[in-house]
Coordinates of N, CA, C and O in Angstrom, one line a residue:
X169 N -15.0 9.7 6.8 CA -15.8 9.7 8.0 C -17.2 9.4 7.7 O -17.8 8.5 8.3
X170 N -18.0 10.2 6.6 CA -19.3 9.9 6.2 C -19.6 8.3 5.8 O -20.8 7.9 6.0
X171 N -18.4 7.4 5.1 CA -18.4 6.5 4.7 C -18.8 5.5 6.0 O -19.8 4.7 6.0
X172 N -17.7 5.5 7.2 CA -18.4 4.7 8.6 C -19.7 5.3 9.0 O -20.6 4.5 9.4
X173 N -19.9 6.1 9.0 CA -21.2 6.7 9.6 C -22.2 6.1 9.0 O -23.0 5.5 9.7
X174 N -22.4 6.2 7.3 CA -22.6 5.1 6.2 C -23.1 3.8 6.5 O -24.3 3.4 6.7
X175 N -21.9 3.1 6.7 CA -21.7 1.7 7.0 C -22.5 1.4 8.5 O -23.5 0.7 8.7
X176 N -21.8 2.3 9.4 CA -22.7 2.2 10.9 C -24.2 1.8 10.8 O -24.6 0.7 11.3
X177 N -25.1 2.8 10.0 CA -26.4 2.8 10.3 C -27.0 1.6 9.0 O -28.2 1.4 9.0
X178 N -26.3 1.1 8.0 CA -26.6 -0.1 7.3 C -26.7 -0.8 8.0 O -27.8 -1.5 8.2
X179 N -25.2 -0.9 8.7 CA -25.5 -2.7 9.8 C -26.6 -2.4 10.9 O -27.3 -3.4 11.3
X180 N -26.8 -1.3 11.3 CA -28.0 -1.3 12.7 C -29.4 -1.4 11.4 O -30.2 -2.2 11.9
X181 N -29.8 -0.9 10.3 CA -30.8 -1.3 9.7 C -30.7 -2.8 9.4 O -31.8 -3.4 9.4
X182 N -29.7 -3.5 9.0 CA -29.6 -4.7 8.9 C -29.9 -5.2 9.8 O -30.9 -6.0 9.5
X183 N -29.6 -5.3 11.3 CA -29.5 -5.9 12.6 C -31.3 -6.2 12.7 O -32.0 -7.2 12.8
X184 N -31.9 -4.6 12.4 CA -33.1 -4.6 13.2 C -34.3 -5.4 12.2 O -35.4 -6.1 12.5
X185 N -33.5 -5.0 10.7 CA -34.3 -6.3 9.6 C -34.2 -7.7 10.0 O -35.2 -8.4 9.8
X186 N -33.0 -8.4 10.8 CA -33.4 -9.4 10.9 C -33.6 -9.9 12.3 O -33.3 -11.1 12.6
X187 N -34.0 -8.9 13.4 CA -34.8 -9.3 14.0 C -36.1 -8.8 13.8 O -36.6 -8.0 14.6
X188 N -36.7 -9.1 12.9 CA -38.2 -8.9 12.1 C -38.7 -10.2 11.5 O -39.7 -10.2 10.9
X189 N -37.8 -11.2 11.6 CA -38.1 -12.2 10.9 C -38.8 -12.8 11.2 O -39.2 -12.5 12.4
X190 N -39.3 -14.0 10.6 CA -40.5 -15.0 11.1 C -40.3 -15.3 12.1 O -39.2 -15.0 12.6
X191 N -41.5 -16.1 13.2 CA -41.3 -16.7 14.4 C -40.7 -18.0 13.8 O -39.8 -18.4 14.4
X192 N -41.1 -18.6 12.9 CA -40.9 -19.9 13.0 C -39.4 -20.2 12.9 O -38.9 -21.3 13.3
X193 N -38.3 -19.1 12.4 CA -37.4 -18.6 11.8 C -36.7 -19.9 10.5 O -35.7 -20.6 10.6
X194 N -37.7 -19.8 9.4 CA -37.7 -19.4 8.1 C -36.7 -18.3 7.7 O -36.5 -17.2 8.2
X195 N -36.3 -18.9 6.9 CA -35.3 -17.9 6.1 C -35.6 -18.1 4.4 O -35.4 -19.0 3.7
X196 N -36.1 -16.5 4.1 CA -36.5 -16.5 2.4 C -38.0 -16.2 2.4 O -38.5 -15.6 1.5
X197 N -38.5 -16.5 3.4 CA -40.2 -16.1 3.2 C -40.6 -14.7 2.4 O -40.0 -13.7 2.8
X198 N -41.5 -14.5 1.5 CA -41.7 -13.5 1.0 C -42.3 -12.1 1.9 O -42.2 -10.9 1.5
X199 N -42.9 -12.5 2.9 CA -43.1 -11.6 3.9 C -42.5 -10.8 4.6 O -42.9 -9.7 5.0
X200 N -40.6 -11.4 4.9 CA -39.9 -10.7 5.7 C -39.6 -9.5 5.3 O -40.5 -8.9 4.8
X201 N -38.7 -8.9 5.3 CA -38.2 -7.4 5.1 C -36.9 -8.3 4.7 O -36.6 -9.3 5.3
X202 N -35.8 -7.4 3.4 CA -34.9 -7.9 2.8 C -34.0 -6.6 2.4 O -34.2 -5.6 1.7
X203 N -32.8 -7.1 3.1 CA -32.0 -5.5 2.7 C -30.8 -6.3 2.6 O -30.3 -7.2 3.4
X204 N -30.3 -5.5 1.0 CA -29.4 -6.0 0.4 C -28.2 -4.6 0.4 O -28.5 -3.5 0.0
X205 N -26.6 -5.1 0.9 CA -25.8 -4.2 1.5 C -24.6 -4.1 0.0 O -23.7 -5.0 0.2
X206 N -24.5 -3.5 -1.0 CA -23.5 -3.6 -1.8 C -22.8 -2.5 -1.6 O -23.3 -1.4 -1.6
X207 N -21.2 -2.8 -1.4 CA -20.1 -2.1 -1.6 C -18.9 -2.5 -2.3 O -18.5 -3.7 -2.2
X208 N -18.2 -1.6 -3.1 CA -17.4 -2.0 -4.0 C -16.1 -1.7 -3.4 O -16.3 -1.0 -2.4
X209 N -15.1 -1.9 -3.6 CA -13.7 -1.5 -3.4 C -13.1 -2.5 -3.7 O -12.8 -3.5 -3.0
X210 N -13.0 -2.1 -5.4 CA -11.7 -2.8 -5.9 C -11.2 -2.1 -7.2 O -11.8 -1.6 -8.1
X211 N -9.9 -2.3 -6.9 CA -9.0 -1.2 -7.9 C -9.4 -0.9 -9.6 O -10.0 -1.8 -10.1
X212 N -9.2 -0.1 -10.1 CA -9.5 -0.2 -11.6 C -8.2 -0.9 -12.0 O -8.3 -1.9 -12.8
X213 N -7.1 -0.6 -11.7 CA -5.7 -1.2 -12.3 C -5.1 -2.2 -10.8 O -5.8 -2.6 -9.9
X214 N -3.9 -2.3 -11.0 CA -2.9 -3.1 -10.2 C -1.5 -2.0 -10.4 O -0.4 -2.4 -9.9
X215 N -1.6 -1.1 -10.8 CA -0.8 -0.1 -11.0 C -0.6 0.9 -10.3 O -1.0 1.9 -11.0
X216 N 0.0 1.4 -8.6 CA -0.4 2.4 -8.3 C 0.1 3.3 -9.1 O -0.7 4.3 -9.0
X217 N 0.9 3.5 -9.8 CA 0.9 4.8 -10.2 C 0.3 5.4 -11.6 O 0.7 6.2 -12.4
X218 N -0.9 4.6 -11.5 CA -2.0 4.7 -12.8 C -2.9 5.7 -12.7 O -3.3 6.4 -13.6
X219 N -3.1 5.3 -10.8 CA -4.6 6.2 -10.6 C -4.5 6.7 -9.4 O -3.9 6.2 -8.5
X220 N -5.3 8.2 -9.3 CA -5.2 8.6 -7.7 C -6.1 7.7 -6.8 O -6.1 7.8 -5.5
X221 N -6.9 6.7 -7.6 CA -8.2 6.1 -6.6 C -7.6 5.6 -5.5 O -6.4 5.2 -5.6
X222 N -8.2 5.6 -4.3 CA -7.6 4.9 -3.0 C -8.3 3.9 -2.7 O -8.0 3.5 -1.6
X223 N -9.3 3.3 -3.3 CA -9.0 1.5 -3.1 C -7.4 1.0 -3.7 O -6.8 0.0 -3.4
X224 N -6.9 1.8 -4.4 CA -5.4 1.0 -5.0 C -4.4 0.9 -4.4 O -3.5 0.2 -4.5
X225 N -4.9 2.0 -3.3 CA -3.3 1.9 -2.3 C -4.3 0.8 -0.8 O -3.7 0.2 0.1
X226 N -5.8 0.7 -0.9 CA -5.9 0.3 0.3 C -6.1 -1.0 0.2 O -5.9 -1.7 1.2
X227 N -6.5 -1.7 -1.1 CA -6.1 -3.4 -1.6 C -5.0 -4.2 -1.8 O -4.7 -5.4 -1.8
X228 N -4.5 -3.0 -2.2 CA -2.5 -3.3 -2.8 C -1.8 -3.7 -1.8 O -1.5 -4.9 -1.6
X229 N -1.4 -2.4 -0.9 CA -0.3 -2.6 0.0 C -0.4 -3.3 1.1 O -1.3 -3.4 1.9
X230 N 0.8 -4.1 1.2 CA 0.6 -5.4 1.7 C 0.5 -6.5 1.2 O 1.3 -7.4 1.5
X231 N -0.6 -6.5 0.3 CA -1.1 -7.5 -0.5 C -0.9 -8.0 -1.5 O -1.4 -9.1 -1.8
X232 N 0.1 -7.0 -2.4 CA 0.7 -7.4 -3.6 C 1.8 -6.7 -4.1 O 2.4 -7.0 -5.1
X233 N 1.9 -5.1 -2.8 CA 3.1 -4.3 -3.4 C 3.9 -4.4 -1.8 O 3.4 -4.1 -0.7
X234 N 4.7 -4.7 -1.9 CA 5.2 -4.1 -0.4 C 7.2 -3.7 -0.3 O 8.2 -4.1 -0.8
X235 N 7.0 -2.5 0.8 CA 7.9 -1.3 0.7 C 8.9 -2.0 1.4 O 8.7 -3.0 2.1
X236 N 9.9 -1.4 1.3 CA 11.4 -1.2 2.0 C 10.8 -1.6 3.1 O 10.7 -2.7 3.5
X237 N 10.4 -0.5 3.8 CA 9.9 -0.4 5.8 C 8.7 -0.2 5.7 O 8.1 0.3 4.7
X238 N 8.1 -0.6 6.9 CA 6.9 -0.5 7.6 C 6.8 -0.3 8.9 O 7.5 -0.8 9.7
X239 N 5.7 0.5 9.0 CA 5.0 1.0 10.5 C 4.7 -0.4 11.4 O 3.8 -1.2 11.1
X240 N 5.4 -0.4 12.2 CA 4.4 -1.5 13.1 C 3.2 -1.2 13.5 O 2.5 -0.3 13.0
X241 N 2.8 -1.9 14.6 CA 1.8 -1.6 15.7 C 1.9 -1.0 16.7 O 1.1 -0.6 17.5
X242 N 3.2 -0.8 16.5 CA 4.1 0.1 18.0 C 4.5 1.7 17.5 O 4.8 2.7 18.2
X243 N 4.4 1.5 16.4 CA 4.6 2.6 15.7 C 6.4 2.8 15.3 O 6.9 3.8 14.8
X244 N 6.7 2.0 15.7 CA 8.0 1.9 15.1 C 8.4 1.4 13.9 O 7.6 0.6 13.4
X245 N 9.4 1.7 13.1 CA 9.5 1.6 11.5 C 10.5 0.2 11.6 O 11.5 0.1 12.3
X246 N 10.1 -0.7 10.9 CA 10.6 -2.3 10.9 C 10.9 -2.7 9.5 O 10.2 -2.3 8.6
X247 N 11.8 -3.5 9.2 CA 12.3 -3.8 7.9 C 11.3 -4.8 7.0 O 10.7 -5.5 7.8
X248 N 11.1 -4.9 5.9 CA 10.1 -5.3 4.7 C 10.9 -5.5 4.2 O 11.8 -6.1 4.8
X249 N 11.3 -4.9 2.7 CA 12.1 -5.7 2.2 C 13.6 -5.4 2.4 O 14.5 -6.2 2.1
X250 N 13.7 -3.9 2.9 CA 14.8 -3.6 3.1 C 15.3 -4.4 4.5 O 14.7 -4.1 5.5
X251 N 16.4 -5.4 4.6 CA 16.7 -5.9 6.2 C 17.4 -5.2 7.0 O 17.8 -5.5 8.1
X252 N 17.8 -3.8 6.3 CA 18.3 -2.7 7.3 C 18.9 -1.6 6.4 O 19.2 -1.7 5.2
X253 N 18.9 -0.5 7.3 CA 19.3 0.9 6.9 C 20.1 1.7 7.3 O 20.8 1.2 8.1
X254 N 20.4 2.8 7.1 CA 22.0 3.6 7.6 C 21.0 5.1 7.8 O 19.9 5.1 7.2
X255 N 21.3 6.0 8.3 CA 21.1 7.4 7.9 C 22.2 7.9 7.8 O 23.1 7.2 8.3
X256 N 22.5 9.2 6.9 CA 23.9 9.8 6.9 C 22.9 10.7 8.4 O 21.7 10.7 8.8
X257 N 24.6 11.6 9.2 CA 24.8 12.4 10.1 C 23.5 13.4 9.3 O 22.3 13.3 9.6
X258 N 24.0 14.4 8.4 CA 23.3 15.2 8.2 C 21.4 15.0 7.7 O 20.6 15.9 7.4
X259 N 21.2 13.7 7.8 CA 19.8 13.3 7.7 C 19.4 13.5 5.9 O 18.2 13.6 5.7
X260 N 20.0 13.6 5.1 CA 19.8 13.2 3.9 C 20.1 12.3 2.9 O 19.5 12.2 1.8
X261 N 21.0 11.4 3.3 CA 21.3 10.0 2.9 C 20.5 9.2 3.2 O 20.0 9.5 4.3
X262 N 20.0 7.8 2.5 CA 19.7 7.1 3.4 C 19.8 5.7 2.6 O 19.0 5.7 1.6
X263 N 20.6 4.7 2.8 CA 21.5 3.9 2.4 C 20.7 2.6 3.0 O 20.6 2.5 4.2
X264 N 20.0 1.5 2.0 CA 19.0 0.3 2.8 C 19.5 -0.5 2.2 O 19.6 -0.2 1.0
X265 N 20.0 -1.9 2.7 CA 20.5 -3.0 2.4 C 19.2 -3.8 1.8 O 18.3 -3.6 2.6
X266 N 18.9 -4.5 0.8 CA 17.6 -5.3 0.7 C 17.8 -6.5 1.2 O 19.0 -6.8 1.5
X267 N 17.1 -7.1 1.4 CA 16.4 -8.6 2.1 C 16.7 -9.5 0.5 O 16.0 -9.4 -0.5
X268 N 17.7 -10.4 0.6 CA 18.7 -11.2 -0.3 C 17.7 -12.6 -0.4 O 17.4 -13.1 0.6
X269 N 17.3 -13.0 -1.7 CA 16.4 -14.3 -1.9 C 14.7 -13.6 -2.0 O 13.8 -14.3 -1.6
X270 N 14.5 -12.8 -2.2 CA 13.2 -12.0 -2.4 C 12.9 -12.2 -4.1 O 13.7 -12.0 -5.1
X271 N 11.9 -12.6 -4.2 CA 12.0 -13.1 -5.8 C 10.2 -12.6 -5.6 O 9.5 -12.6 -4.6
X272 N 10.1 -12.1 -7.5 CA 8.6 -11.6 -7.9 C 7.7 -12.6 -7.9 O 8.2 -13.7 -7.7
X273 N 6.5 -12.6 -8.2 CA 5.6 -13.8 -8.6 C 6.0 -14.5 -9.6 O 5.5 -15.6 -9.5
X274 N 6.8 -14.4 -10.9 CA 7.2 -15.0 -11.7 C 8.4 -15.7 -11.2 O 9.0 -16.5 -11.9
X275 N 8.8 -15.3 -10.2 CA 10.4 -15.8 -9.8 C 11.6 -14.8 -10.1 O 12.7 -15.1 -9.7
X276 N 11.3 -13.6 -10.9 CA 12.4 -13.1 -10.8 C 12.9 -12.2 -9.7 O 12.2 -11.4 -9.0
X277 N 14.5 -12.4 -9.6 CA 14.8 -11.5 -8.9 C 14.3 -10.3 -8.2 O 14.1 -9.2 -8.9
X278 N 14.1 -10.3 -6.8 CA 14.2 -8.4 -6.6 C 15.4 -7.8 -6.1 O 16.1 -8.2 -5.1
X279 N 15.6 -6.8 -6.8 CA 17.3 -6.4 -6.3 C 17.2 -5.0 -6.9 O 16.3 -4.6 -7.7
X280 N 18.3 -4.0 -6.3 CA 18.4 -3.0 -6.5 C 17.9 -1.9 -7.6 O 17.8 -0.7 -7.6
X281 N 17.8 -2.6 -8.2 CA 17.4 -2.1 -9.7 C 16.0 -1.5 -9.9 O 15.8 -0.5 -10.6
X282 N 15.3 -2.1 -9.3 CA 13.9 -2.7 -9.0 C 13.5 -1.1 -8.1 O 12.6 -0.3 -8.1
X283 N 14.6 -1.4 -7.4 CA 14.0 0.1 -6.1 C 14.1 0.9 -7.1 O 13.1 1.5 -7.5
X284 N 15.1 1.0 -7.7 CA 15.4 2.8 -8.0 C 14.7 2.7 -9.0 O 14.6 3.9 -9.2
X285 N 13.9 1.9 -10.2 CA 12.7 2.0 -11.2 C 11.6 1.9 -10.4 O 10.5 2.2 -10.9
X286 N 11.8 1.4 -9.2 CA 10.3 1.9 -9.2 C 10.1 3.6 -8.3 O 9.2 4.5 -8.6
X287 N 10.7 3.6 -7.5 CA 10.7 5.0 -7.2 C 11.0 6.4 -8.4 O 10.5 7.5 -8.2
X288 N 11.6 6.2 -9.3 CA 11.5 6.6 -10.3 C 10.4 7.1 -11.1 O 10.2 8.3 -11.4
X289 N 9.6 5.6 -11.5 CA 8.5 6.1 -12.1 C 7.3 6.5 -11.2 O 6.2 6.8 -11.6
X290 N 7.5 6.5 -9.7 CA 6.7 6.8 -9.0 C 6.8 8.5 -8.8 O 5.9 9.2 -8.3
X291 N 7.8 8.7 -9.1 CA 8.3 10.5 -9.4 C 7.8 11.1 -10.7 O 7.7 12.3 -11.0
X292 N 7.5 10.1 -11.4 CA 7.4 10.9 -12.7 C 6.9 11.5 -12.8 O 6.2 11.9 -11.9
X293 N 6.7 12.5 -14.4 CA 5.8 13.4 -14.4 C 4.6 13.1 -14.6 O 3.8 13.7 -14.0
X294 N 4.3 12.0 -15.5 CA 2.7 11.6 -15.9 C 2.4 10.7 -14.9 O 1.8 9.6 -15.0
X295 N 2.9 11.2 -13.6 CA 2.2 9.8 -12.8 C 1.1 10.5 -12.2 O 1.2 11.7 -11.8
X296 N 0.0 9.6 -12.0 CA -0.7 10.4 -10.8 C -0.7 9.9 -9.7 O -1.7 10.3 -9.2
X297 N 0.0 9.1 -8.8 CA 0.4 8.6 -7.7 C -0.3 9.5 -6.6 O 0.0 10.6 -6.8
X298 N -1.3 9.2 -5.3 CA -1.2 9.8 -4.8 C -0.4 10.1 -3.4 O -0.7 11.0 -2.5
X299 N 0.5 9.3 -3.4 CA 1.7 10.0 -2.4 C 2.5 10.7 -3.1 O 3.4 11.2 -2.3
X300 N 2.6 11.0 -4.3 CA 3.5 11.5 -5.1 C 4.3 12.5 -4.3 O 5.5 12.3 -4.2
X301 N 3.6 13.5 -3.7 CA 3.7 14.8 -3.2 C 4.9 14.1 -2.2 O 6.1 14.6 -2.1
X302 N 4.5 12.9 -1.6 CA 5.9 12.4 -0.1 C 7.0 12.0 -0.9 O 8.1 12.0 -0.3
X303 N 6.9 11.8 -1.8 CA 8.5 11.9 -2.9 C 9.2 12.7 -3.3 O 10.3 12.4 -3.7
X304 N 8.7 14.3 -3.3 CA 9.2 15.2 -3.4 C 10.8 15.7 -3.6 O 11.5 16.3 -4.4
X305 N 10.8 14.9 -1.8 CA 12.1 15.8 -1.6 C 13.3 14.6 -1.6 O 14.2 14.4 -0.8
X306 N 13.0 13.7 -2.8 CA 13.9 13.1 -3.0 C 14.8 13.5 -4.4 O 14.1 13.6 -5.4
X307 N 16.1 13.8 -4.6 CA 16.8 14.2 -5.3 C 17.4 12.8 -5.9 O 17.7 12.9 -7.1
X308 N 17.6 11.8 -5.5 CA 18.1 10.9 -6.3 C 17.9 9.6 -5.7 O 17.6 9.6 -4.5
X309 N 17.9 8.2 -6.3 CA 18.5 7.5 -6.5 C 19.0 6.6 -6.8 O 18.8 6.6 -8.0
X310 N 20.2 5.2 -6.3 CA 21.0 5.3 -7.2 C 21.2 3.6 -6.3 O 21.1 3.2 -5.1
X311 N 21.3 2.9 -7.5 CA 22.0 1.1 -7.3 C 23.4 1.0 -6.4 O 23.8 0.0 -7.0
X312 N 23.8 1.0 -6.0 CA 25.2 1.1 -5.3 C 25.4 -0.6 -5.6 O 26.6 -0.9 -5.9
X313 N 24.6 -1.5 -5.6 CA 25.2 -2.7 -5.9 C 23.7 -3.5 -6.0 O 22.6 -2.9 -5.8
X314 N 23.8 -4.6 -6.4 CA 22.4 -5.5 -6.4 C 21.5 -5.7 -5.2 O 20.3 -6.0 -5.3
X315 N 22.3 -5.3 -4.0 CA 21.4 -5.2 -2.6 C 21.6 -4.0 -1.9 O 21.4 -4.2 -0.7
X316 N 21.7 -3.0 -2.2 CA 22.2 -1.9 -1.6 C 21.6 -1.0 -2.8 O 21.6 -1.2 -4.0
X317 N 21.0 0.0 -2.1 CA 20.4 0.9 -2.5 C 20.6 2.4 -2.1 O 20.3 2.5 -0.9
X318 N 20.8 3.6 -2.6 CA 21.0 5.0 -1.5 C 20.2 6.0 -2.2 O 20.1 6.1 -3.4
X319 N 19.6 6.7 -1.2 CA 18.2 7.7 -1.7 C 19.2 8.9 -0.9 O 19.9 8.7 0.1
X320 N 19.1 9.9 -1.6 CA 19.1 11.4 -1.5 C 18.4 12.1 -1.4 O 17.7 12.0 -2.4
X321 N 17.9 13.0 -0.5 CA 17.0 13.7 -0.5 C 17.5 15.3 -0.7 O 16.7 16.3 -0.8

């Protein structure tokens, strides 16, 4: 929250810097008033489960990692790479078919394997992941085939 509040009164000092500028409107004159806005956010690694920093989850996702499902705009959960899913009755299974022709930046394959290493090391112990803790109450999972995948909780 401090960070917009931050940003807020930058851009209104910016705004009001540059209506201060010359009449002639010159741009660079040594006279004017000159406010220079630097912000960083960009990851130390490409690794989320390297660092708790949160530019990593807020550059990444989407942009170069992306999950099973996603939140829409409606707030409904919509298929990524998973193109569909099952729940068991008792709400602890949960069984996601992957999206078939999904290949990495190098071209290789993504397929089952791929989920359950990466959820995996996203459990680990030396990870510092910071969703780590929403992984918890997963007890397993497991390849069922090259497109099919089943998480246990």
């Amino acid at each position: 929250m401090k960070f917009w509040k931050l940003l807020a009164l930058l851009m209104a000092v910016a705004l009001v810097a540059a209506a201060c500028g010359s009449d002639d409107g010159s741009v660079g004159a040594s006279s004017e008033p000159t406010i220079t806005i630097g912000l960083q956010l960009e990851p130390a690694t490409l690794d989320p489960t390297a660092s708790p920093e949160g530019p990593i989850q807020t550059v990444e996702l989407y942009n170069i990692i992306e999950p099973l499902i996603k939140i829409d705009s409606n707030g409904d959960l919509v298929p990524l790479l998973a193109e569909s899913w099952e729940v068991s009755d008792d709400g602890l299974t949960y069984t996601f078919k992957l999206r078939e022709g999904v290949t990495f930046h190098d071209g290789e394959a993504f397929d089952a394997a791929d989920v359950v290493f990466s959820l995996d090391r996203s459990r680990g112990d030396d990870i510092e992941h910071p969703f780590k803790a929403h992984l918890e109450p997963i007890d397993s999972v497991t390849a069922l085939d090259d497109l099919t995948v089943e998480i246990v909780l």
